[in-house]
PDB file of C-alpha atoms in Angstrom:
ATOM      1  CA  ASP A 184     111.785  93.003  99.069  1.00  0.00           C
ATOM      2  CA  THR A 185     110.801  95.778 101.432  1.00  0.00           C
ATOM      3  CA  GLU A 186     109.672  93.952 104.534  1.00  0.00           C
ATOM      4  CA  VAL A 187     110.727  92.611 107.900  1.00  0.00           C
ATOM      5  CA  THR A 188     109.671  89.031 108.545  1.00  0.00           C
ATOM      6  CA  GLN A 189     109.177  87.788 112.061  1.00  0.00           C
ATOM      7  CA  THR A 190     108.550  84.197 113.161  1.00  0.00           C
ATOM      8  CA  PRO A 191     106.683  82.778 114.840  1.00  0.00           C
ATOM      9  CA  LYS A 192     103.622  84.983 114.751  1.00  0.00           C
ATOM     10  CA  HIS A 193     102.247  83.522 117.988  1.00  0.00           C
ATOM     11  CA  LEU A 194     104.093  81.746 120.822  1.00  0.00           C
ATOM     12  CA  VAL A 195     102.951  80.283 124.131  1.00  0.00           C
ATOM     13  CA  MET A 196     105.617  79.232 126.511  1.00  0.00           C
ATOM     14  CA  GLY A 197     105.975  78.058 130.099  1.00  0.00           C
ATOM     15  CA  MET A 198     108.099  79.901 132.581  1.00  0.00           C
ATOM     16  CA  THR A 199     110.773  77.234 132.483  1.00  0.00           C
ATOM     17  CA  ASN A 200     110.936  77.034 128.645  1.00  0.00           C
ATOM     18  CA  LYS A 201     113.640  78.350 126.303  1.00  0.00           C
ATOM     19  CA  LYS A 202     112.482  79.764 123.031  1.00  0.00           C
ATOM     20  CA  SER A 203     113.721  82.073 120.342  1.00  0.00           C
ATOM     21  CA  LEU A 204     112.114  84.789 118.207  1.00  0.00           C
ATOM     22  CA  LYS A 205     113.496  85.349 114.772  1.00  0.00           C
ATOM     23  CA  CYS A 206     113.601  88.489 112.547  1.00  0.00           C
ATOM     24  CA  GLU A 207     114.873  88.726 108.983  1.00  0.00           C
ATOM     25  CA  GLN A 208     115.252  91.551 106.492  1.00  0.00           C
ATOM     26  CA  HIS A 209     116.844  91.748 103.114  1.00  0.00           C
ATOM     27  CA  MET A 210     116.782  95.498 102.526  1.00  0.00           C
ATOM     28  CA  GLY A 211     120.452  96.021 103.300  1.00  0.00           C
ATOM     29  CA  HIS A 212     119.571  97.790 106.583  1.00  0.00           C
ATOM     30  CA  ARG A 213     122.449  97.784 109.051  1.00  0.00           C
ATOM     31  CA  ALA A 214     120.446  98.792 112.137  1.00  0.00           C
ATOM     32  CA  MET A 215     118.002  96.417 113.725  1.00  0.00           C
ATOM     33  CA  TYR A 216     115.830  96.824 116.758  1.00  0.00           C
ATOM     34  CA  TRP A 217     113.680  94.868 119.198  1.00  0.00           C
ATOM     35  CA  TYR A 218     110.655  96.659 120.697  1.00  0.00           C
ATOM     36  CA  LYS A 219     108.160  95.328 123.238  1.00  0.00           C
ATOM     37  CA  GLN A 220     104.543  96.450 123.053  1.00  0.00           C
ATOM     38  CA  LYS A 221     101.932  95.791 125.710  1.00  0.00           C
ATOM     39  CA  ALA A 222      98.308  96.042 124.849  1.00  0.00           C
ATOM     40  CA  LYS A 223      97.118  99.626 124.227  1.00  0.00           C
ATOM     41  CA  LYS A 224     100.680 100.956 124.951  1.00  0.00           C
ATOM     42  CA  PRO A 225     103.364 102.313 122.644  1.00  0.00           C
ATOM     43  CA  PRO A 226     106.324 100.221 121.573  1.00  0.00           C
ATOM     44  CA  GLU A 227     109.129 100.385 124.071  1.00  0.00           C
ATOM     45  CA  LEU A 228     112.750 100.013 122.862  1.00  0.00           C
ATOM     46  CA  MET A 229     114.628  96.933 124.156  1.00  0.00           C
ATOM     47  CA  PHE A 230     117.795  96.565 122.028  1.00  0.00           C
ATOM     48  CA  VAL A 231     119.535  98.248 119.121  1.00  0.00           C
ATOM     49  CA  TYR A 232     122.058  96.532 116.847  1.00  0.00           C
ATOM     50  CA  SER A 233     124.201  98.614 114.605  1.00  0.00           C
ATOM     51  CA  TYR A 234     126.399  96.842 112.039  1.00  0.00           C
ATOM     52  CA  GLU A 235     125.744  93.603 113.951  1.00  0.00           C
ATOM     53  CA  LYS A 236     127.004  94.931 117.208  1.00  0.00           C
ATOM     54  CA  LEU A 237     124.758  95.617 120.209  1.00  0.00           C
ATOM     55  CA  SER A 238     124.784  99.340 120.635  1.00  0.00           C
ATOM     56  CA  ILE A 239     121.879  99.916 123.036  1.00  0.00           C
ATOM     57  CA  ASN A 240     120.408  97.750 125.734  1.00  0.00           C
ATOM     58  CA  GLU A 241     117.577  99.576 127.532  1.00  0.00           C
ATOM     59  CA  SER A 242     118.172  97.854 130.915  1.00  0.00           C
ATOM     60  CA  VAL A 243     116.377  94.743 129.736  1.00  0.00           C
ATOM     61  CA  PRO A 244     116.402  91.767 132.129  1.00  0.00           C
ATOM     62  CA  SER A 245     118.931  89.032 131.270  1.00  0.00           C
ATOM     63  CA  ARG A 246     116.126  86.584 130.621  1.00  0.00           C
ATOM     64  CA  PHE A 247     116.007  88.267 127.233  1.00  0.00           C
ATOM     65  CA  SER A 248     119.151  87.736 125.197  1.00  0.00           C
ATOM     66  CA  PRO A 249     119.526  89.245 121.713  1.00  0.00           C
ATOM     67  CA  GLU A 250     121.747  87.944 118.976  1.00  0.00           C
ATOM     68  CA  CYS A 251     122.630  89.285 115.521  1.00  0.00           C
ATOM     69  CA  PRO A 252     124.286  86.430 113.573  1.00  0.00           C
ATOM     70  CA  ASN A 253     124.567  88.499 110.387  1.00  0.00           C
ATOM     71  CA  SER A 254     123.349  91.702 108.788  1.00  0.00           C
ATOM     72  CA  SER A 255     120.009  90.081 107.782  1.00  0.00           C
ATOM     73  CA  LEU A 256     119.037  88.238 110.885  1.00  0.00           C
ATOM     74  CA  LEU A 257     118.133  89.232 114.462  1.00  0.00           C
ATOM     75  CA  ASN A 258     117.175  86.774 117.179  1.00  0.00           C
ATOM     76  CA  LEU A 259     115.727  87.267 120.631  1.00  0.00           C
ATOM     77  CA  HIS A 260     116.397  84.281 122.968  1.00  0.00           C
ATOM     78  CA  LEU A 261     113.962  83.827 125.818  1.00  0.00           C
ATOM     79  CA  HIS A 262     114.556  81.913 128.975  1.00  0.00           C
ATOM     80  CA  ALA A 263     112.729  81.736 132.341  1.00  0.00           C
ATOM     81  CA  LEU A 264     110.227  84.422 131.418  1.00  0.00           C
ATOM     82  CA  GLN A 265     107.504  85.732 133.668  1.00  0.00           C
ATOM     83  CA  PRO A 266     103.814  86.130 132.844  1.00  0.00           C
ATOM     84  CA  GLU A 267     104.256  89.914 132.762  1.00  0.00           C
ATOM     85  CA  ASP A 268     106.567  89.410 129.817  1.00  0.00           C
ATOM     86  CA  SER A 269     103.575  88.540 127.704  1.00  0.00           C
ATOM     87  CA  ALA A 270     103.385  91.115 124.945  1.00  0.00           C
ATOM     88  CA  LEU A 271     103.821  91.791 121.233  1.00  0.00           C
ATOM     89  CA  TYR A 272     107.527  91.718 120.299  1.00  0.00           C
ATOM     90  CA  LEU A 273     108.319  93.843 117.329  1.00  0.00           C
ATOM     91  CA  CYS A 274     111.439  93.817 115.171  1.00  0.00           C
ATOM     92  CA  ALA A 275     112.316  96.780 113.062  1.00  0.00           C
ATOM     93  CA  SER A 276     115.198  97.788 110.778  1.00  0.00           C
ATOM     94  CA  SER A 277     116.595 100.978 109.275  1.00  0.00           C
ATOM     95  CA  ARG A 278     119.443 102.359 107.277  1.00  0.00           C
ATOM     96  CA  ARG A 279     121.882 103.388 109.932  1.00  0.00           C
ATOM     97  CA  GLY A 280     122.562 107.092 110.072  1.00  0.00           C
ATOM     98  CA  ILE A 281     120.020 107.874 107.436  1.00  0.00           C
ATOM     99  CA  ASN A 282     116.694 109.414 108.354  1.00  0.00           C
ATOM    100  CA  ASP A 283     114.477 107.022 106.515  1.00  0.00           C
ATOM    101  CA  GLY A 284     112.231 105.829 109.274  1.00  0.00           C
ATOM    102  CA  TYR A 285     111.938 102.232 110.381  1.00  0.00           C
ATOM    103  CA  THR A 286     110.361  99.257 108.770  1.00  0.00           C
ATOM    104  CA  PHE A 287     108.524  97.131 111.305  1.00  0.00           C
ATOM    105  CA  GLY A 288     107.722  93.479 111.203  1.00  0.00           C
ATOM    106  CA  SER A 289     104.228  92.124 112.140  1.00  0.00           C
ATOM    107  CA  GLY A 290     105.432  91.060 115.458  1.00  0.00           C
ATOM    108  CA  THR A 291     105.399  87.893 117.603  1.00  0.00           C
ATOM    109  CA  ARG A 292     102.575  87.777 120.122  1.00  0.00           C
ATOM    110  CA  LEU A 293     104.095  86.013 123.123  1.00  0.00           C
ATOM    111  CA  THR A 294     102.074  84.545 126.002  1.00  0.00           C
ATOM    112  CA  VAL A 295     103.975  83.240 129.087  1.00  0.00           C
ATOM    113  CA  VAL A 296     101.961  80.815 131.171  1.00  0.00           C
TER     114      VAL A 296
ATOM    115  CA  ALA B 199     116.960 112.373 125.147  1.00  0.00           C
ATOM    116  CA  GLN B 200     113.946 112.799 123.047  1.00  0.00           C
ATOM    117  CA  SER B 201     110.347 112.484 124.314  1.00  0.00           C
ATOM    118  CA  VAL B 202     106.942 112.714 122.653  1.00  0.00           C
ATOM    119  CA  SER B 203     103.634 113.714 124.118  1.00  0.00           C
ATOM    120  CA  GLN B 204     100.295 112.832 122.608  1.00  0.00           C
ATOM    121  CA  HIS B 205      97.618 114.574 124.685  1.00  0.00           C
ATOM    122  CA  ASN B 206      94.559 112.939 123.137  1.00  0.00           C
ATOM    123  CA  HIS B 207      94.178 109.402 124.579  1.00  0.00           C
ATOM    124  CA  HIS B 208      90.970 108.472 122.831  1.00  0.00           C
ATOM    125  CA  VAL B 209      89.184 110.388 120.082  1.00  0.00           C
ATOM    126  CA  ILE B 210      85.698 109.454 118.788  1.00  0.00           C
ATOM    127  CA  LEU B 211      84.481 110.898 115.553  1.00  0.00           C
ATOM    128  CA  SER B 212      81.658 110.425 113.195  1.00  0.00           C
ATOM    129  CA  GLU B 213      82.405 109.487 109.571  1.00  0.00           C
ATOM    130  CA  ALA B 214      83.226 112.521 107.391  1.00  0.00           C
ATOM    131  CA  ALA B 215      84.291 114.578 110.427  1.00  0.00           C
ATOM    132  CA  SER B 216      87.695 116.293 110.341  1.00  0.00           C
ATOM    133  CA  LEU B 217      90.575 114.950 112.393  1.00  0.00           C
ATOM    134  CA  GLU B 218      93.429 116.541 114.185  1.00  0.00           C
ATOM    135  CA  LEU B 219      95.619 114.636 116.590  1.00  0.00           C
ATOM    136  CA  GLY B 220      98.188 116.481 118.613  1.00  0.00           C
ATOM    137  CA  CYS B 221     101.844 115.646 119.011  1.00  0.00           C
ATOM    138  CA  ASN B 222     104.543 117.671 120.775  1.00  0.00           C
ATOM    139  CA  TYR B 223     108.135 116.599 121.169  1.00  0.00           C
ATOM    140  CA  SER B 224     111.084 117.531 123.306  1.00  0.00           C
ATOM    141  CA  TYR B 225     114.618 117.398 122.073  1.00  0.00           C
ATOM    142  CA  GLY B 226     117.614 119.712 122.157  1.00  0.00           C
ATOM    143  CA  GLY B 227     118.447 119.380 118.472  1.00  0.00           C
ATOM    144  CA  THR B 228     117.043 118.834 114.994  1.00  0.00           C
ATOM    145  CA  VAL B 229     114.612 115.901 114.716  1.00  0.00           C
ATOM    146  CA  ASN B 230     112.923 113.598 112.351  1.00  0.00           C
ATOM    147  CA  LEU B 231     109.246 113.163 113.012  1.00  0.00           C
ATOM    148  CA  PHE B 232     106.899 110.331 112.131  1.00  0.00           C
ATOM    149  CA  TRP B 233     103.274 109.229 112.400  1.00  0.00           C
ATOM    150  CA  TYR B 234     102.594 105.478 112.486  1.00  0.00           C
ATOM    151  CA  VAL B 235      99.238 103.789 112.427  1.00  0.00           C
ATOM    152  CA  GLN B 236      98.381 100.410 113.914  1.00  0.00           C
ATOM    153  CA  TYR B 237      95.081  98.914 112.760  1.00  0.00           C
ATOM    154  CA  PRO B 238      93.476  96.409 115.182  1.00  0.00           C
ATOM    155  CA  GLY B 239      95.562  93.253 115.326  1.00  0.00           C
ATOM    156  CA  GLN B 240      98.092  94.550 112.719  1.00  0.00           C
ATOM    157  CA  HIS B 241     101.571  95.849 112.723  1.00  0.00           C
ATOM    158  CA  LEU B 242     102.793  99.379 112.676  1.00  0.00           C
ATOM    159  CA  GLN B 243     102.624 101.160 109.320  1.00  0.00           C
ATOM    160  CA  LEU B 244     104.319 104.472 108.447  1.00  0.00           C
ATOM    161  CA  LEU B 245     101.768 107.179 107.563  1.00  0.00           C
ATOM    162  CA  LEU B 246     104.122 109.993 106.921  1.00  0.00           C
ATOM    163  CA  LYS B 247     107.465 111.452 107.963  1.00  0.00           C
ATOM    164  CA  TYR B 248     109.196 114.874 108.155  1.00  0.00           C
ATOM    165  CA  PHE B 249     112.930 115.366 107.859  1.00  0.00           C
ATOM    166  CA  SER B 250     113.426 118.848 106.382  1.00  0.00           C
ATOM    167  CA  GLY B 251     111.938 121.258 103.775  1.00  0.00           C
ATOM    168  CA  ASP B 252     108.227 121.972 103.459  1.00  0.00           C
ATOM    169  CA  PRO B 253     106.748 121.679 106.994  1.00  0.00           C
ATOM    170  CA  LEU B 254     103.431 120.489 105.561  1.00  0.00           C
ATOM    171  CA  VAL B 255     103.834 116.760 104.795  1.00  0.00           C
ATOM    172  CA  LYS B 256     101.404 114.638 102.916  1.00  0.00           C
ATOM    173  CA  GLY B 257     101.177 110.919 103.670  1.00  0.00           C
ATOM    174  CA  ILE B 258      99.198 107.893 102.631  1.00  0.00           C
ATOM    175  CA  LYS B 259      95.424 107.513 102.920  1.00  0.00           C
ATOM    176  CA  GLY B 260      94.810 111.271 102.763  1.00  0.00           C
ATOM    177  CA  PHE B 261      96.671 112.148 106.005  1.00  0.00           C
ATOM    178  CA  GLU B 262      98.855 115.131 106.361  1.00  0.00           C
ATOM    179  CA  ALA B 263     100.919 116.695 109.204  1.00  0.00           C
ATOM    180  CA  GLU B 264     102.345 120.076 109.815  1.00  0.00           C
ATOM    181  CA  PHE B 265     105.664 120.678 111.546  1.00  0.00           C
ATOM    182  CA  ILE B 266     105.680 123.923 113.617  1.00  0.00           C
ATOM    183  CA  LYS B 267     109.133 124.287 114.944  1.00  0.00           C
ATOM    184  CA  SER B 268     108.305 127.163 117.315  1.00  0.00           C
ATOM    185  CA  LYS B 269     105.694 125.005 119.049  1.00  0.00           C
ATOM    186  CA  PHE B 270     107.665 121.753 118.849  1.00  0.00           C
ATOM    187  CA  SER B 271     104.610 120.241 117.339  1.00  0.00           C
ATOM    188  CA  PHE B 272     103.739 117.748 114.527  1.00  0.00           C
ATOM    189  CA  ASN B 273      99.944 117.447 114.440  1.00  0.00           C
ATOM    190  CA  LEU B 274      98.280 114.909 112.232  1.00  0.00           C
ATOM    191  CA  ARG B 275      95.210 115.904 110.178  1.00  0.00           C
ATOM    192  CA  LYS B 276      92.690 114.412 107.854  1.00  0.00           C
ATOM    193  CA  PRO B 277      89.821 116.501 106.356  1.00  0.00           C
ATOM    194  CA  SER B 278      87.256 113.596 106.391  1.00  0.00           C
ATOM    195  CA  VAL B 279      87.659 110.390 108.292  1.00  0.00           C
ATOM    196  CA  GLN B 280      86.225 107.054 107.345  1.00  0.00           C
ATOM    197  CA  TRP B 281      85.280 104.120 109.467  1.00  0.00           C
ATOM    198  CA  SER B 282      88.358 102.284 108.219  1.00  0.00           C
ATOM    199  CA  ASP B 283      90.546 104.904 109.887  1.00  0.00           C
ATOM    200  CA  THR B 284      89.714 103.365 113.288  1.00  0.00           C
ATOM    201  CA  ALA B 285      93.084 102.567 114.718  1.00  0.00           C
ATOM    202  CA  GLU B 286      95.837 103.536 117.107  1.00  0.00           C
ATOM    203  CA  TYR B 287      98.021 106.392 115.967  1.00  0.00           C
ATOM    204  CA  PHE B 288     101.537 106.896 117.241  1.00  0.00           C
ATOM    205  CA  CYS B 289     103.729 109.971 116.846  1.00  0.00           C
ATOM    206  CA  ALA B 290     107.525 109.184 117.003  1.00  0.00           C
ATOM    207  CA  VAL B 291     110.759 111.155 116.885  1.00  0.00           C
ATOM    208  CA  ASN B 292     114.424 110.570 116.584  1.00  0.00           C
ATOM    209  CA  ALA B 293     117.533 112.718 116.020  1.00  0.00           C
ATOM    210  CA  TYR B 294     118.007 114.141 112.539  1.00  0.00           C
ATOM    211  CA  SER B 295     121.171 112.112 112.106  1.00  0.00           C
ATOM    212  CA  GLY B 296     119.111 108.966 112.347  1.00  0.00           C
ATOM    213  CA  ASN B 297     121.579 107.645 114.895  1.00  0.00           C
ATOM    214  CA  THR B 298     119.248 107.652 117.863  1.00  0.00           C
ATOM    215  CA  PRO B 299     116.422 105.122 118.373  1.00  0.00           C
ATOM    216  CA  LEU B 300     112.891 105.986 117.477  1.00  0.00           C
ATOM    217  CA  VAL B 301     110.867 107.126 120.551  1.00  0.00           C
ATOM    218  CA  PHE B 302     107.109 106.826 120.506  1.00  0.00           C
ATOM    219  CA  GLY B 303     104.417 108.815 122.116  1.00  0.00           C
ATOM    220  CA  LYS B 304     101.682 106.935 124.202  1.00  0.00           C
ATOM    221  CA  GLY B 305      99.448 106.816 121.161  1.00  0.00           C
ATOM    222  CA  THR B 306      95.966 108.103 120.424  1.00  0.00           C
ATOM    223  CA  ARG B 307      93.099 105.643 119.811  1.00  0.00           C
ATOM    224  CA  LEU B 308      90.758 106.862 117.079  1.00  0.00           C
ATOM    225  CA  SER B 309      87.283 105.447 116.908  1.00  0.00           C
ATOM    226  CA  VAL B 310      85.160 106.375 113.867  1.00  0.00           C
ATOM    227  CA  ILE B 311      81.506 105.638 114.123  1.00  0.00           C
ATOM    228  CA  ALA B 312      79.006 105.545 111.317  1.00  0.00           C
TER     229      ALA B 312
END
């Protein structure tokens, strides 16, 4: 199993809603990442988890709240988002400290209305 | 911190033409270098990667890239493009240890016309 699975694939939410994005991998990777990608732009790093601990938060607003319940799962909790938060949210994983490259999921396309 | 520059924003080629996309990086140490491709509406896929050894790296779908350390460059090439190569191409870099996050260039959109 060499893939990263993200659910849902599409999400439309209102600015007062609370929703969660989920990411799962079973490759034994101990580093997991959230990236945000706007249309025709490169992915921008949001969070890094290393061995289930948050190691990097790239000054992301608190309306985005990551969680890593175990080594296979990564969640991104969303609350009170703004329309400008609409984007493709990508999850990735890698073997920590090993230069293998990242495996990316297909992403969740989020629309905030 | 690492940074990546991709100078070509949009490249338009005819089928069978040769391709070269530029990528330059900035970092004070040894790096890993990657090229990712994103087909319309799809996720990022790894084309090729360089860690060490032979600076000419061959990847999937007939792509190759050459690492030139003195120029801090990692240009992507393909001798003959096809219509199906139409996509966004991202160069990315992280520290050789693998312990820094992957940083992406702004991307180059390739349009291949018949």
